[in-house]
mmCIF file of C-alpha atoms in Angstrom:
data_model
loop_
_atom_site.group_PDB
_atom_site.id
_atom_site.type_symbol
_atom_site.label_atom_id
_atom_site.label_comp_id
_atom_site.label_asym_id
_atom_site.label_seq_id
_atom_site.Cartn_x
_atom_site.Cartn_y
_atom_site.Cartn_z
ATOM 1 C CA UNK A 8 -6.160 17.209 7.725
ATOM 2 C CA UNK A 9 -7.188 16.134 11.205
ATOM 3 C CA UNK A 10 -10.532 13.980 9.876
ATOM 4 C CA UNK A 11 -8.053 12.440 7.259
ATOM 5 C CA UNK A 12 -5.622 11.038 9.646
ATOM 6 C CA UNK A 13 -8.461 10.225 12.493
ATOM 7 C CA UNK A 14 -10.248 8.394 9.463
ATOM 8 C CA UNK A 15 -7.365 6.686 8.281
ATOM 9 C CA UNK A 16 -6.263 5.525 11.713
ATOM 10 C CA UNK A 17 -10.090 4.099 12.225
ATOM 11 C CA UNK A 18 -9.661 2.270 9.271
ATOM 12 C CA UNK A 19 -6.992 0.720 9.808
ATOM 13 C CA UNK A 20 -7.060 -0.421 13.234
ATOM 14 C CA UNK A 21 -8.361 -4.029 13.723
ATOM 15 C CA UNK A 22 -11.931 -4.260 14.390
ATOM 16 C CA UNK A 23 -15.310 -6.405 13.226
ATOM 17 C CA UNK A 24 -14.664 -4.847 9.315
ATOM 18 C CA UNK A 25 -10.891 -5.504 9.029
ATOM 19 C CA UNK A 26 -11.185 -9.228 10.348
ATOM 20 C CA UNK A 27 -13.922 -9.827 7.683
ATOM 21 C CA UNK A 28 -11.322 -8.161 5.117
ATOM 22 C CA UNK A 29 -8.568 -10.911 6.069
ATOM 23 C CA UNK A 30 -11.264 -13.602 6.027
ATOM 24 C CA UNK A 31 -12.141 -12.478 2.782
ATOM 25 C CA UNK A 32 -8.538 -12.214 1.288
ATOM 26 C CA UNK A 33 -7.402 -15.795 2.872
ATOM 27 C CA UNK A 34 -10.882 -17.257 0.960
ATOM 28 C CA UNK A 35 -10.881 -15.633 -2.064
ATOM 29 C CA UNK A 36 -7.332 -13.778 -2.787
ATOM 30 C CA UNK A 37 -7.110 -9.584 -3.103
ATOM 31 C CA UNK A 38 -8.972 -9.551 -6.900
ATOM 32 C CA UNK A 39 -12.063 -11.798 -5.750
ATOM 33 C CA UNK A 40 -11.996 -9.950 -2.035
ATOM 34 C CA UNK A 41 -12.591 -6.376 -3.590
ATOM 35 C CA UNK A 42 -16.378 -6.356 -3.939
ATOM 36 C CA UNK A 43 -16.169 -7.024 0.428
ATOM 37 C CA UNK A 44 -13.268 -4.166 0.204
ATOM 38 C CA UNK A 45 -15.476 -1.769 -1.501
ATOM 39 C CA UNK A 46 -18.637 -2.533 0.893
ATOM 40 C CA UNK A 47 -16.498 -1.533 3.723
ATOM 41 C CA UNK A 48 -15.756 1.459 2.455
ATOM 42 C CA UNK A 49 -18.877 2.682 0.924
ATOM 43 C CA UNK A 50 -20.692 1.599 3.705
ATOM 44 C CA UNK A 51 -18.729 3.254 6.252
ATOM 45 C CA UNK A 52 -18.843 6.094 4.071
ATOM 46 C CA UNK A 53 -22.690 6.399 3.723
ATOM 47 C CA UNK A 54 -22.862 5.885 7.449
ATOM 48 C CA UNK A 55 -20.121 8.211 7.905
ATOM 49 C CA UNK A 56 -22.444 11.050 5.966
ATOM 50 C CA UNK A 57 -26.070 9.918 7.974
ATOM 51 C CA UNK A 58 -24.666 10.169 11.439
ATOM 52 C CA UNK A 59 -23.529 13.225 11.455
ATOM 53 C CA UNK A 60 -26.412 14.587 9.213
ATOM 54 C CA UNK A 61 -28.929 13.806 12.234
ATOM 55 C CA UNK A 62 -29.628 9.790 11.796
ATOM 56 C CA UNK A 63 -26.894 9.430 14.972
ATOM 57 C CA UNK A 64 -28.745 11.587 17.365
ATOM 58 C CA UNK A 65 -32.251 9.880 16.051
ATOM 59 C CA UNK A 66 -31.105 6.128 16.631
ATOM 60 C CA UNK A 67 -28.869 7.089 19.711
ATOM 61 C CA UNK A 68 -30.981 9.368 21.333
ATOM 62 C CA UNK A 69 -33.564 6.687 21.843
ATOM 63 C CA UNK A 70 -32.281 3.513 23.867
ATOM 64 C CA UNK A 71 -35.333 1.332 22.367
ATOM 65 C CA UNK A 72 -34.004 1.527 18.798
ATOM 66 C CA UNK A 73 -29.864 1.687 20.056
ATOM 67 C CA UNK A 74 -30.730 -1.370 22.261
ATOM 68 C CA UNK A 75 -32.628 -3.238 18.958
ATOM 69 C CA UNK A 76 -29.607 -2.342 17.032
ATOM 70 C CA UNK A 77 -26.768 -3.518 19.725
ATOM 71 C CA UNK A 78 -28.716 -6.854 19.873
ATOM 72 C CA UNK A 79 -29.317 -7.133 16.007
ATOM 73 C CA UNK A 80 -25.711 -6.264 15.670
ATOM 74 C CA UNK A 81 -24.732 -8.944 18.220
ATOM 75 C CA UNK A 82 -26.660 -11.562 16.790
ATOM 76 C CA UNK A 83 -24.709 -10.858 12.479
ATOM 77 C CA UNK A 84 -21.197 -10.772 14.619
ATOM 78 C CA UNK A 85 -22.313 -14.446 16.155
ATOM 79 C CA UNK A 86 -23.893 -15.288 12.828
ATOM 80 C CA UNK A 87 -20.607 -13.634 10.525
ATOM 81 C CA UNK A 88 -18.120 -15.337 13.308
ATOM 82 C CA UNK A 89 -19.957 -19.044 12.878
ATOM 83 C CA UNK A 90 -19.508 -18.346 9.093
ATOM 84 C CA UNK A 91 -15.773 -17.277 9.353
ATOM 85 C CA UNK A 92 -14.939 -20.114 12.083
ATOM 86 C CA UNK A 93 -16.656 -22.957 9.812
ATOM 87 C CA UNK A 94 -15.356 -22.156 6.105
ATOM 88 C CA UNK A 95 -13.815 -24.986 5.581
ATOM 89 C CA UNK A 96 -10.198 -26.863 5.165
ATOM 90 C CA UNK A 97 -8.823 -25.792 1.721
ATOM 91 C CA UNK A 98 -9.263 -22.580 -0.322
ATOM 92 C CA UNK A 99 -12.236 -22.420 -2.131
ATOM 93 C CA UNK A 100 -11.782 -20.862 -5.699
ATOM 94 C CA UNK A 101 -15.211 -21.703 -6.969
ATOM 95 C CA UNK A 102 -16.445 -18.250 -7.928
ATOM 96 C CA UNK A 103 -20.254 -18.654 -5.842
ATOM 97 C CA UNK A 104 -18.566 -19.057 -3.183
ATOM 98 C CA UNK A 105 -20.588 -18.193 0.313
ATOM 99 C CA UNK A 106 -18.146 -15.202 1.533
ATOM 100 C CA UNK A 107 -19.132 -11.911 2.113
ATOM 101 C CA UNK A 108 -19.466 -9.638 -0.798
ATOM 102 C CA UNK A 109 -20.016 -5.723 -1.297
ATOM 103 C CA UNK A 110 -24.006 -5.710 -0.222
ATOM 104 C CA UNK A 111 -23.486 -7.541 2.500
ATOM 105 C CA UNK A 112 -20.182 -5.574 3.939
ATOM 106 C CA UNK A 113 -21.802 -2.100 3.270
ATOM 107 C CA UNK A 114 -24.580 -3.210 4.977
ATOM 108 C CA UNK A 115 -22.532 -5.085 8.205
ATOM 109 C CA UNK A 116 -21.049 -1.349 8.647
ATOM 110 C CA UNK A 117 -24.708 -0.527 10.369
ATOM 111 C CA UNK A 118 -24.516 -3.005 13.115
ATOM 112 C CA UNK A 119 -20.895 -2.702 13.683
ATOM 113 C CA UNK A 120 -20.043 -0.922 16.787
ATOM 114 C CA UNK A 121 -16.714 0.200 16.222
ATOM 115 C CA UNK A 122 -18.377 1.728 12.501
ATOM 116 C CA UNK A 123 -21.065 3.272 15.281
ATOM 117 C CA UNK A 124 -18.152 4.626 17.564
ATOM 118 C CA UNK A 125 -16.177 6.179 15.098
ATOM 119 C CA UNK A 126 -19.140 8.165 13.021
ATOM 120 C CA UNK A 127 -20.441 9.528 16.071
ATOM 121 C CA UNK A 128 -17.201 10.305 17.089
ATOM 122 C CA UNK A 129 -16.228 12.164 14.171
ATOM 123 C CA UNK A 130 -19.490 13.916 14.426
ATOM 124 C CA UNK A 131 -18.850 15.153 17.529
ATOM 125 C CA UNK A 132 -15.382 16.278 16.752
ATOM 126 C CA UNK A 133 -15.210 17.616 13.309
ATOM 127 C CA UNK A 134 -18.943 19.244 12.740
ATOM 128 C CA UNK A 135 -18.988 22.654 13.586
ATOM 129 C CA UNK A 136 -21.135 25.262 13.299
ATOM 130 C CA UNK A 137 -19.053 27.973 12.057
ATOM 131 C CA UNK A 138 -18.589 26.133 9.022
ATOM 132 C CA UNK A 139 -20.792 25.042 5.827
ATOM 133 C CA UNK A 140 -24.186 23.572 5.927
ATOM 134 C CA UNK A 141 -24.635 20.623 7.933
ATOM 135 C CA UNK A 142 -25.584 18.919 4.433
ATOM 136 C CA UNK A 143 -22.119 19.613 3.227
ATOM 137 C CA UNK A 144 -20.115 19.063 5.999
ATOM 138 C CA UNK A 145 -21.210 14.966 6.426
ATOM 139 C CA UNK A 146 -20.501 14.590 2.403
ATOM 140 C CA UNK A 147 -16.936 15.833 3.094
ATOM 141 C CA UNK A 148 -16.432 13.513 6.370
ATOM 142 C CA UNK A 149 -18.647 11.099 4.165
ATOM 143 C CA UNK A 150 -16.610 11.461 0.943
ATOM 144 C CA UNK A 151 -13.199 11.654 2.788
ATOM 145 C CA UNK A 152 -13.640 8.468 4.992
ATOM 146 C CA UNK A 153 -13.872 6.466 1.924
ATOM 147 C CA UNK A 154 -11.008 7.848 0.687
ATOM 148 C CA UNK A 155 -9.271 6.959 3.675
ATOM 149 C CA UNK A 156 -10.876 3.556 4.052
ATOM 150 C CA UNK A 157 -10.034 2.072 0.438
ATOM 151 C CA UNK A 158 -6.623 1.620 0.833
ATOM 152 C CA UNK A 159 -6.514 1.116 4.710
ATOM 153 C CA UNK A 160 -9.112 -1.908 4.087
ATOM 154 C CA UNK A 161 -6.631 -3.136 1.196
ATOM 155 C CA UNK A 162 -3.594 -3.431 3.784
ATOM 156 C CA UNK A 163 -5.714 -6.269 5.820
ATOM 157 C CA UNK A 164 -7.347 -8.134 2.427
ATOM 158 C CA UNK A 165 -3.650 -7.949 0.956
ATOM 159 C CA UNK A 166 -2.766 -9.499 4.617
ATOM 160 C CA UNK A 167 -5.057 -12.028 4.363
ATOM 161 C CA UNK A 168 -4.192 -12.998 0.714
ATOM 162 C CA UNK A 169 -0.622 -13.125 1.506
ATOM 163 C CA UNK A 170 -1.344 -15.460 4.200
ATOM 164 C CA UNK A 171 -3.572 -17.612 1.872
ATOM 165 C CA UNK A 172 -0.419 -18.623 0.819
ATOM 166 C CA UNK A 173 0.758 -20.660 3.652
ATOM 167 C CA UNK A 174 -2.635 -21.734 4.899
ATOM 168 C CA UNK A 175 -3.307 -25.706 3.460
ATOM 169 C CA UNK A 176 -5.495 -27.789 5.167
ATOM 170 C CA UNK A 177 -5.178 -27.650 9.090
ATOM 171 C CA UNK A 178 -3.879 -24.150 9.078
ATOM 172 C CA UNK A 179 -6.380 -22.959 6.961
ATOM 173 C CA UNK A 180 -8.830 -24.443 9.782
ATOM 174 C CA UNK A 181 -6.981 -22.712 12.507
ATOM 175 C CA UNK A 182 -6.594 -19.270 10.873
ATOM 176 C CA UNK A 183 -10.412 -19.370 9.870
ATOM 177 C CA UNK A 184 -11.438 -20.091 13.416
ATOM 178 C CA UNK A 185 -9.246 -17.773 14.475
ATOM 179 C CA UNK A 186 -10.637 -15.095 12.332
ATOM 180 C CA UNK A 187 -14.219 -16.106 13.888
ATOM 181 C CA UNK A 188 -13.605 -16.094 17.327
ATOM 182 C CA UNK A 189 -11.655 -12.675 17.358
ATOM 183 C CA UNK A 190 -14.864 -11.767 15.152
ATOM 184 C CA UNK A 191 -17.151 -13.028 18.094
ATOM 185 C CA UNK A 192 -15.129 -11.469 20.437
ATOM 186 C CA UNK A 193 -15.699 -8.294 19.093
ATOM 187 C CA UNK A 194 -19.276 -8.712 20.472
ATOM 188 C CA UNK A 195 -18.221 -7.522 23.665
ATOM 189 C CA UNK A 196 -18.208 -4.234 22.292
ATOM 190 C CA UNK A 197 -21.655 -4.563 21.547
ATOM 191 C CA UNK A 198 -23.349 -5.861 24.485
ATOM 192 C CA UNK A 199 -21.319 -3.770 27.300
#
């Protein structure tokens, strides 16, 4: 009970993820922002199962590869932020359009520090050796976190969807540069 409600409060509380989910919502609407909803939440759930399995202690136990990884992560936050801040004036309801889907959000949970925080965290707190393998014990933080994470990511793509509403022209400008410069400001957490 005590993973459940530190997962759920990690996935709901604003970070890199969640902005990207509001983006997504205020472009494309909650139907058309799922495939981003369920690459959150997958993703963080794969990582969620790796970290703990070993791959945490591998990457973060040697600064060379943590120190590619903060950069790398730095660099799809700038890259993400540019994408969020320039996306345009009006809703775009073309379905190719260039937003984030559930490849590319499962994949953003790897360089995303508060995704990094959290799983080696939970890791730290919740593994123990008194109980079942190691294998099984990251598919249960693994398989719970997405649990958690589907319909905490849904509150901030329903947020941004609602929103959609009022945005029209300028304000559409000013929330998506909004949404990229909080983005880019997440990169402090990176490169502290």
């Amino acid at each position: 009970m005590a993973f459940v409600l530190f997962a759920v409060v990690a996935a709901v509380t604003p970070g890199p993820s969640n902005i990207m989910l509001t983006a997504a919502g205020a472009q494309a609407g909650v139907v058309r922002g799922l495939p981003c909803l369920f690459g959150v939440a997958t993703g963080m759930g794969v990582m969620m199962f790796t970290v703990p399995f070993g791959l945490g202690s591998l990457v973060l136990g040697h600064p060379l590869v943590a120190g590619a990884l903060r950069c790398g992560g730095a660099a799809f936050l700038l890259w993400l932020s540019w994408k969020i801040a320039t996306a345009g004036h009006r809703i775009d309801s073309a379905p190719n359009s260039d937003r984030v889907g559930y490849v590319g959000a499962a994949l953003f949970q790897w360089v995303n520090p508060k995704s990094w925080l959290v799983t080696t965290s939970a890791a730290s707190t919740f593994l123990s050796a008194d109980a079942a393998s190691p294998l099984a014990q990251a598919a249960w933080l693994g398989g719970l976190f997405v649990l958690a994470a589907v319909p905490s990511g849904f509150v901030w793509l329903a947020f941004g969807a609602t929103v959609q509403r009022m945005l029209r022209g300028r304000r559409l400008r000013i929330f998506n540069i909004a949404m990229g410069v909080l983005l880019a400001l997440s990169v402090v957490l990176i490169v502290r």
